[in-house]
PDB file of C-alpha atoms in Angstrom:
ATOM      1  CA  MET A   1     105.092  42.547 196.028  1.00  0.00           C
ATOM      2  CA  SER A   2     106.684  41.217 192.831  1.00  0.00           C
ATOM      3  CA  ALA A   3     105.825  42.796 189.465  1.00  0.00           C
ATOM      4  CA  LYS A   4     103.312  40.980 187.321  1.00  0.00           C
ATOM      5  CA  LEU A   5     103.177  41.447 183.581  1.00  0.00           C
ATOM      6  CA  LEU A   6      99.811  42.442 182.153  1.00  0.00           C
ATOM      7  CA  LEU A   7      99.263  41.458 178.521  1.00  0.00           C
ATOM      8  CA  LEU A   8      97.195  44.290 177.086  1.00  0.00           C
ATOM      9  CA  ARG A   9      95.546  44.311 173.681  1.00  0.00           C
ATOM     10  CA  ASP A  10      94.031  47.119 171.638  1.00  0.00           C
ATOM     11  CA  ARG A  11      90.658  47.006 169.896  1.00  0.00           C
ATOM     12  CA  HIS A  12      92.250  45.118 166.964  1.00  0.00           C
ATOM     13  CA  GLN A  13      93.534  42.447 169.356  1.00  0.00           C
ATOM     14  CA  ARG A  14      97.142  43.560 168.841  1.00  0.00           C
ATOM     15  CA  GLN A  15      99.300  43.041 171.904  1.00  0.00           C
ATOM     16  CA  LEU A  16     100.503  46.258 173.539  1.00  0.00           C
ATOM     17  CA  PRO A  17     103.794  46.758 175.444  1.00  0.00           C
ATOM     18  CA  GLY A  18     103.829  45.081 178.869  1.00  0.00           C
ATOM     19  CA  ILE A  19     103.031  47.174 181.982  1.00  0.00           C
ATOM     20  CA  ASP A  20     103.596  45.917 185.527  1.00  0.00           C
ATOM     21  CA  ILE A  21     100.830  46.361 188.109  1.00  0.00           C
ATOM     22  CA  ARG A  22     102.625  49.339 189.656  1.00  0.00           C
ATOM     23  CA  GLY A  23     102.547  51.198 186.335  1.00  0.00           C
ATOM     24  CA  LYS A  24     106.230  50.813 185.411  1.00  0.00           C
ATOM     25  CA  SER A  25     106.831  50.254 181.704  1.00  0.00           C
ATOM     26  CA  LEU A  26     108.590  46.996 180.821  1.00  0.00           C
ATOM     27  CA  VAL A  27     109.384  48.023 177.238  1.00  0.00           C
ATOM     28  CA  SER A  28     112.959  47.102 176.234  1.00  0.00           C
ATOM     29  CA  THR A  29     115.510  49.876 175.705  1.00  0.00           C
ATOM     30  CA  PHE A  30     118.880  50.054 173.940  1.00  0.00           C
ATOM     31  CA  ASN A  31     122.214  51.528 174.925  1.00  0.00           C
ATOM     32  CA  THR A  32     123.743  54.530 173.194  1.00  0.00           C
ATOM     33  CA  PRO A  33     124.775  53.464 169.649  1.00  0.00           C
ATOM     34  CA  THR A  34     128.392  52.730 168.762  1.00  0.00           C
ATOM     35  CA  ASN A  35     129.377  53.758 165.241  1.00  0.00           C
ATOM     36  CA  PHE A  36     131.837  51.968 162.968  1.00  0.00           C
ATOM     37  CA  PRO A  37     133.310  53.347 159.730  1.00  0.00           C
ATOM     38  CA  THR A  38     132.316  51.978 156.326  1.00  0.00           C
ATOM     39  CA  GLY A  39     132.621  53.297 152.805  1.00  0.00           C
ATOM     40  CA  THR A  40     130.637  56.294 151.593  1.00  0.00           C
ATOM     41  CA  ASN A  41     126.818  56.315 151.623  1.00  0.00           C
ATOM     42  CA  PRO A  42     126.082  52.792 152.945  1.00  0.00           C
ATOM     43  CA  ASN A  43     122.569  51.706 151.969  1.00  0.00           C
ATOM     44  CA  ALA A  44     122.274  47.960 152.676  1.00  0.00           C
ATOM     45  CA  VAL A  45     123.568  45.681 155.410  1.00  0.00           C
ATOM     46  CA  VAL A  46     123.606  41.944 156.164  1.00  0.00           C
ATOM     47  CA  ALA A  47     124.855  40.083 159.233  1.00  0.00           C
ATOM     48  CA  ALA A  48     126.433  36.625 159.493  1.00  0.00           C
ATOM     49  CA  ASP A  49     129.366  34.837 161.113  1.00  0.00           C
ATOM     50  CA  PHE A  50     131.885  35.201 158.285  1.00  0.00           C
ATOM     51  CA  ASN A  51     134.947  34.053 160.249  1.00  0.00           C
ATOM     52  CA  LYS A  52     133.245  31.260 162.217  1.00  0.00           C
ATOM     53  CA  ASP A  53     134.109  32.575 165.660  1.00  0.00           C
ATOM     54  CA  GLY A  54     130.531  32.326 166.879  1.00  0.00           C
ATOM     55  CA  LYS A  55     129.978  36.084 166.653  1.00  0.00           C
ATOM     56  CA  PRO A  56     127.941  37.894 163.999  1.00  0.00           C
ATOM     57  CA  ASP A  57     129.847  40.084 161.546  1.00  0.00           C
ATOM     58  CA  ILE A  58     128.521  42.732 159.163  1.00  0.00           C
ATOM     59  CA  ALA A  59     128.736  43.475 155.449  1.00  0.00           C
ATOM     60  CA  ALA A  60     127.584  46.849 154.117  1.00  0.00           C
ATOM     61  CA  SER A  61     127.192  48.093 150.546  1.00  0.00           C
ATOM     62  CA  ASN A  62     128.375  51.642 149.872  1.00  0.00           C
ATOM     63  CA  THR A  63     126.783  53.424 146.922  1.00  0.00           C
ATOM     64  CA  ALA A  64     129.097  56.421 146.599  1.00  0.00           C
ATOM     65  CA  SER A  65     132.427  54.598 147.070  1.00  0.00           C
ATOM     66  CA  ASN A  66     131.459  51.570 144.916  1.00  0.00           C
ATOM     67  CA  ASN A  67     132.569  49.017 147.465  1.00  0.00           C
ATOM     68  CA  ILE A  68     131.540  46.472 150.093  1.00  0.00           C
ATOM     69  CA  SER A  69     132.687  46.881 153.700  1.00  0.00           C
ATOM     70  CA  ILE A  70     133.304  43.765 155.820  1.00  0.00           C
ATOM     71  CA  LEU A  71     133.255  44.506 159.559  1.00  0.00           C
ATOM     72  CA  LEU A  72     134.659  41.737 161.734  1.00  0.00           C
ATOM     73  CA  ASP A  73     135.074  42.114 165.483  1.00  0.00           C
ATOM     74  CA  SER A  74     138.558  43.607 165.104  1.00  0.00           C
ATOM     75  CA  SER A  75     138.893  44.803 161.503  1.00  0.00           C
ATOM     76  CA  ASN A  76     137.228  46.662 158.650  1.00  0.00           C
ATOM     77  CA  THR A  77     138.045  45.764 155.033  1.00  0.00           C
ATOM     78  CA  ASN A  78     136.634  47.315 151.862  1.00  0.00           C
ATOM     79  CA  PHE A  79     136.276  45.483 148.539  1.00  0.00           C
ATOM     80  CA  ASN A  80     135.926  47.541 145.363  1.00  0.00           C
ATOM     81  CA  ILE A  81     133.263  46.148 142.998  1.00  0.00           C
ATOM     82  CA  GLY A  82     133.364  48.795 140.262  1.00  0.00           C
ATOM     83  CA  PHE A  83     129.736  49.944 140.422  1.00  0.00           C
ATOM     84  CA  SER A  84     127.281  51.555 142.813  1.00  0.00           C
ATOM     85  CA  PRO A  85     125.738  48.713 144.892  1.00  0.00           C
ATOM     86  CA  THR A  86     122.132  48.835 146.070  1.00  0.00           C
ATOM     87  CA  THR A  87     121.534  45.344 147.474  1.00  0.00           C
ATOM     88  CA  LEU A  88     123.306  42.474 149.267  1.00  0.00           C
ATOM     89  CA  GLU A  89     122.477  38.786 149.693  1.00  0.00           C
ATOM     90  CA  LEU A  90     124.259  35.824 151.267  1.00  0.00           C
ATOM     91  CA  GLY A  91     124.654  32.189 150.260  1.00  0.00           C
ATOM     92  CA  ASP A  92     127.203  29.414 149.844  1.00  0.00           C
ATOM     93  CA  PHE A  93     127.385  29.622 146.059  1.00  0.00           C
ATOM     94  CA  ASN A  94     130.469  27.425 145.602  1.00  0.00           C
ATOM     95  CA  ALA A  95     129.471  24.749 148.137  1.00  0.00           C
ATOM     96  CA  ASP A  96     132.631  25.015 150.250  1.00  0.00           C
ATOM     97  CA  GLY A  97     130.815  25.573 153.546  1.00  0.00           C
ATOM     98  CA  ASN A  98     131.679  29.280 153.690  1.00  0.00           C
ATOM     99  CA  LEU A  99     129.266  32.161 153.161  1.00  0.00           C
ATOM    100  CA  ASP A 100     129.628  34.253 150.025  1.00  0.00           C
ATOM    101  CA  ILE A 101     128.197  37.689 149.210  1.00  0.00           C
ATOM    102  CA  VAL A 102     126.396  38.817 146.066  1.00  0.00           C
ATOM    103  CA  SER A 103     125.732  42.473 145.368  1.00  0.00           C
ATOM    104  CA  GLY A 104     123.837  44.241 142.603  1.00  0.00           C
ATOM    105  CA  GLY A 105     123.287  47.812 141.552  1.00  0.00           C
ATOM    106  CA  THR A 106     122.711  50.257 138.753  1.00  0.00           C
ATOM    107  CA  ASP A 107     125.543  49.031 136.556  1.00  0.00           C
ATOM    108  CA  GLY A 108     126.171  45.396 137.360  1.00  0.00           C
ATOM    109  CA  ALA A 109     126.500  42.585 139.859  1.00  0.00           C
ATOM    110  CA  ALA A 110     129.392  40.959 141.698  1.00  0.00           C
ATOM    111  CA  ILE A 111     130.112  37.949 143.894  1.00  0.00           C
ATOM    112  CA  LEU A 112     132.653  37.786 146.717  1.00  0.00           C
ATOM    113  CA  LEU A 113     133.599  34.209 147.633  1.00  0.00           C
ATOM    114  CA  GLY A 114     134.247  33.799 151.344  1.00  0.00           C
ATOM    115  CA  ASN A 115     136.805  31.742 153.222  1.00  0.00           C
ATOM    116  CA  ALA A 116     136.737  30.369 156.752  1.00  0.00           C
ATOM    117  CA  THR A 117     138.664  33.312 158.252  1.00  0.00           C
ATOM    118  CA  GLY A 118     136.287  36.120 157.278  1.00  0.00           C
ATOM    119  CA  GLY A 119     138.239  37.055 154.176  1.00  0.00           C
ATOM    120  CA  PHE A 120     136.868  37.222 150.651  1.00  0.00           C
ATOM    121  CA  ALA A 121     138.342  36.656 147.217  1.00  0.00           C
ATOM    122  CA  THR A 122     138.623  39.490 144.720  1.00  0.00           C
ATOM    123  CA  PRO A 123     135.069  40.316 143.557  1.00  0.00           C
ATOM    124  CA  THR A 124     133.984  38.761 140.264  1.00  0.00           C
ATOM    125  CA  ASN A 125     131.530  40.789 138.205  1.00  0.00           C
ATOM    126  CA  PHE A 126     128.754  39.159 136.171  1.00  0.00           C
ATOM    127  CA  ASN A 127     125.782  40.152 134.037  1.00  0.00           C
ATOM    128  CA  ALA A 128     122.522  39.956 135.965  1.00  0.00           C
ATOM    129  CA  GLY A 129     120.060  42.620 134.808  1.00  0.00           C
ATOM    130  CA  VAL A 130     119.373  46.337 134.491  1.00  0.00           C
ATOM    131  CA  ASN A 131     119.292  48.520 137.628  1.00  0.00           C
ATOM    132  CA  ILE A 132     119.156  45.655 140.119  1.00  0.00           C
ATOM    133  CA  ALA A 133     117.066  46.676 143.111  1.00  0.00           C
ATOM    134  CA  ALA A 134     117.054  43.347 144.981  1.00  0.00           C
ATOM    135  CA  PHE A 135     118.129  39.691 144.889  1.00  0.00           C
ATOM    136  CA  ALA A 136     116.441  36.509 146.071  1.00  0.00           C
ATOM    137  CA  VAL A 137     118.423  33.309 146.601  1.00  0.00           C
ATOM    138  CA  GLY A 138     117.066  29.800 146.062  1.00  0.00           C
ATOM    139  CA  ASP A 139     117.349  26.566 144.103  1.00  0.00           C
ATOM    140  CA  PHE A 140     115.010  27.372 141.224  1.00  0.00           C
ATOM    141  CA  ASN A 141     115.827  24.384 138.993  1.00  0.00           C
ATOM    142  CA  GLY A 142     116.110  21.603 141.585  1.00  0.00           C
ATOM    143  CA  ASP A 143     119.786  20.750 141.079  1.00  0.00           C
ATOM    144  CA  SER A 144     120.758  21.485 144.722  1.00  0.00           C
ATOM    145  CA  LYS A 145     122.833  24.505 143.651  1.00  0.00           C
ATOM    146  CA  LEU A 146     121.953  28.040 144.716  1.00  0.00           C
ATOM    147  CA  ASP A 147     120.544  30.308 142.015  1.00  0.00           C
ATOM    148  CA  LEU A 148     119.712  34.010 141.932  1.00  0.00           C
ATOM    149  CA  ALA A 149     116.631  36.020 141.057  1.00  0.00           C
ATOM    150  CA  ALA A 150     117.254  39.704 140.356  1.00  0.00           C
ATOM    151  CA  ALA A 151     114.582  42.407 140.401  1.00  0.00           C
ATOM    152  CA  ASN A 152     115.408  44.816 137.566  1.00  0.00           C
ATOM    153  CA  SER A 153     113.756  48.134 138.302  1.00  0.00           C
ATOM    154  CA  GLN A 154     114.532  49.787 134.965  1.00  0.00           C
ATOM    155  CA  SER A 155     113.465  46.945 132.660  1.00  0.00           C
ATOM    156  CA  ASN A 156     110.410  45.904 134.743  1.00  0.00           C
ATOM    157  CA  SER A 157     111.599  42.312 134.847  1.00  0.00           C
ATOM    158  CA  ILE A 158     112.994  39.475 136.930  1.00  0.00           C
ATOM    159  CA  SER A 159     116.207  37.766 135.853  1.00  0.00           C
ATOM    160  CA  ILE A 160     116.905  34.144 136.802  1.00  0.00           C
ATOM    161  CA  LEU A 161     120.582  33.208 136.974  1.00  0.00           C
ATOM    162  CA  LEU A 162     121.209  29.495 137.464  1.00  0.00           C
ATOM    163  CA  GLY A 163     124.169  28.705 139.682  1.00  0.00           C
ATOM    164  CA  THR A 164     126.918  26.314 138.626  1.00  0.00           C
ATOM    165  CA  GLY A 165     127.858  25.364 142.192  1.00  0.00           C
ATOM    166  CA  THR A 166     131.334  26.842 141.683  1.00  0.00           C
ATOM    167  CA  GLY A 167     130.522  30.473 142.484  1.00  0.00           C
ATOM    168  CA  SER A 168     129.515  31.480 138.968  1.00  0.00           C
ATOM    169  CA  PHE A 169     126.180  31.811 137.183  1.00  0.00           C
ATOM    170  CA  GLY A 170     124.744  31.199 133.741  1.00  0.00           C
ATOM    171  CA  ASN A 171     123.384  33.942 131.537  1.00  0.00           C
ATOM    172  CA  PRO A 172     120.233  35.620 132.873  1.00  0.00           C
ATOM    173  CA  THR A 173     116.797  34.598 131.631  1.00  0.00           C
ATOM    174  CA  ASN A 174     114.296  37.456 131.916  1.00  0.00           C
ATOM    175  CA  PHE A 175     110.620  37.363 132.877  1.00  0.00           C
ATOM    176  CA  ASN A 176     108.121  40.203 132.969  1.00  0.00           C
ATOM    177  CA  ALA A 177     107.123  41.677 136.323  1.00  0.00           C
ATOM    178  CA  GLY A 178     105.218  44.826 137.249  1.00  0.00           C
ATOM    179  CA  ILE A 179     106.521  48.350 136.773  1.00  0.00           C
ATOM    180  CA  ASN A 180     109.706  49.257 138.661  1.00  0.00           C
ATOM    181  CA  PRO A 181     110.078  46.173 140.903  1.00  0.00           C
ATOM    182  CA  GLN A 182     111.958  47.108 144.078  1.00  0.00           C
ATOM    183  CA  SER A 183     111.924  43.854 146.035  1.00  0.00           C
ATOM    184  CA  VAL A 184     111.731  40.132 145.338  1.00  0.00           C
ATOM    185  CA  VAL A 185     111.162  37.160 147.641  1.00  0.00           C
ATOM    186  CA  ALA A 186     111.143  33.403 147.036  1.00  0.00           C
ATOM    187  CA  GLY A 187     108.551  30.981 148.430  1.00  0.00           C
ATOM    188  CA  ASP A 188     106.335  28.064 147.461  1.00  0.00           C
ATOM    189  CA  PHE A 189     103.125  30.043 147.051  1.00  0.00           C
ATOM    190  CA  ASN A 190     101.049  27.298 145.397  1.00  0.00           C
ATOM    191  CA  ALA A 191     102.326  24.365 147.511  1.00  0.00           C
ATOM    192  CA  ASP A 192     103.653  22.336 144.578  1.00  0.00           C
ATOM    193  CA  GLY A 193     107.121  21.892 146.064  1.00  0.00           C
ATOM    194  CA  LYS A 194     108.730  24.367 143.634  1.00  0.00           C
ATOM    195  CA  LEU A 195     109.997  27.841 144.450  1.00  0.00           C
ATOM    196  CA  ASP A 196     107.987  30.794 143.166  1.00  0.00           C
ATOM    197  CA  LEU A 197     108.742  34.517 143.288  1.00  0.00           C
ATOM    198  CA  ALA A 198     106.856  37.598 144.410  1.00  0.00           C
ATOM    199  CA  THR A 199     107.871  41.145 143.490  1.00  0.00           C
ATOM    200  CA  ALA A 200     106.811  44.483 144.957  1.00  0.00           C
ATOM    201  CA  ASN A 201     106.252  46.880 142.049  1.00  0.00           C
ATOM    202  CA  GLN A 202     106.655  50.515 143.014  1.00  0.00           C
ATOM    203  CA  GLY A 203     105.541  51.927 139.666  1.00  0.00           C
ATOM    204  CA  SER A 204     102.314  49.908 139.261  1.00  0.00           C
ATOM    205  CA  ASN A 205     101.280  49.740 142.939  1.00  0.00           C
ATOM    206  CA  ASN A 206     100.961  45.972 142.994  1.00  0.00           C
ATOM    207  CA  VAL A 207     102.659  42.652 143.683  1.00  0.00           C
ATOM    208  CA  SER A 208     103.478  40.157 140.940  1.00  0.00           C
ATOM    209  CA  ILE A 209     103.506  36.393 141.566  1.00  0.00           C
ATOM    210  CA  LEU A 210     105.667  34.313 139.220  1.00  0.00           C
ATOM    211  CA  LEU A 211     105.088  30.589 139.649  1.00  0.00           C
ATOM    212  CA  GLY A 212     108.125  28.350 139.284  1.00  0.00           C
ATOM    213  CA  THR A 213     108.223  25.179 137.200  1.00  0.00           C
ATOM    214  CA  GLY A 214     111.218  23.678 139.015  1.00  0.00           C
ATOM    215  CA  THR A 215     113.340  24.069 135.882  1.00  0.00           C
ATOM    216  CA  GLY A 216     114.347  27.700 136.273  1.00  0.00           C
ATOM    217  CA  ILE A 217     111.378  28.857 134.192  1.00  0.00           C
ATOM    218  CA  LEU A 218     108.707  31.128 135.691  1.00  0.00           C
ATOM    219  CA  TRP A 219     105.039  31.655 134.774  1.00  0.00           C
ATOM    220  CA  SER A 220     103.314  34.891 135.613  1.00  0.00           C
ATOM    221  CA  SER A 221     100.277  34.348 137.842  1.00  0.00           C
ATOM    222  CA  TYR A 222      99.056  37.915 138.427  1.00  0.00           C
TER     223      TYR A 222
END
């Protein structure tokens, strides 16, 4: 008799792992992990196909060695950025069809412009905020160029950096958030066709919504 999957739900109507009728668990398992070297104290990771071979690659930020590790299928390269990174985000910030990496941390921010082979240009540092805990990427002023929003945990603010489309950014414009924001996400929360931001505020135990005007200016909602 062939196994039949039973879809079980708990009292909150949440689906439970599948069990076949003979009692054998159908929960997925993973093989023994394979470890790859990075810099020292990696704390953030992103995955994308940096060299366009159809296989996902990895970038990791390393807080103690102040660098970014790029792990392709056959190589590992570290890029020094001159500060302790705490966050990574991806985007094509110079509109050349290749993914770039932005990283922020306690003492700055940097961008690494990618090429089609999985390599990156020498990191360029820029002013983004104070103690950057997270980035969000989006077009906040409607010019079809990627911009950045930085959550600044020390100054309790969000910085908007408008992209030039060449891999650089304008000076940050700061907006108040809650206390010690640790995460930021972009979305159209009021359905007006313009990107807004939400921050998770560790110090005030709340979430702040900042409504976008479509010009790079934000209004605090709550």
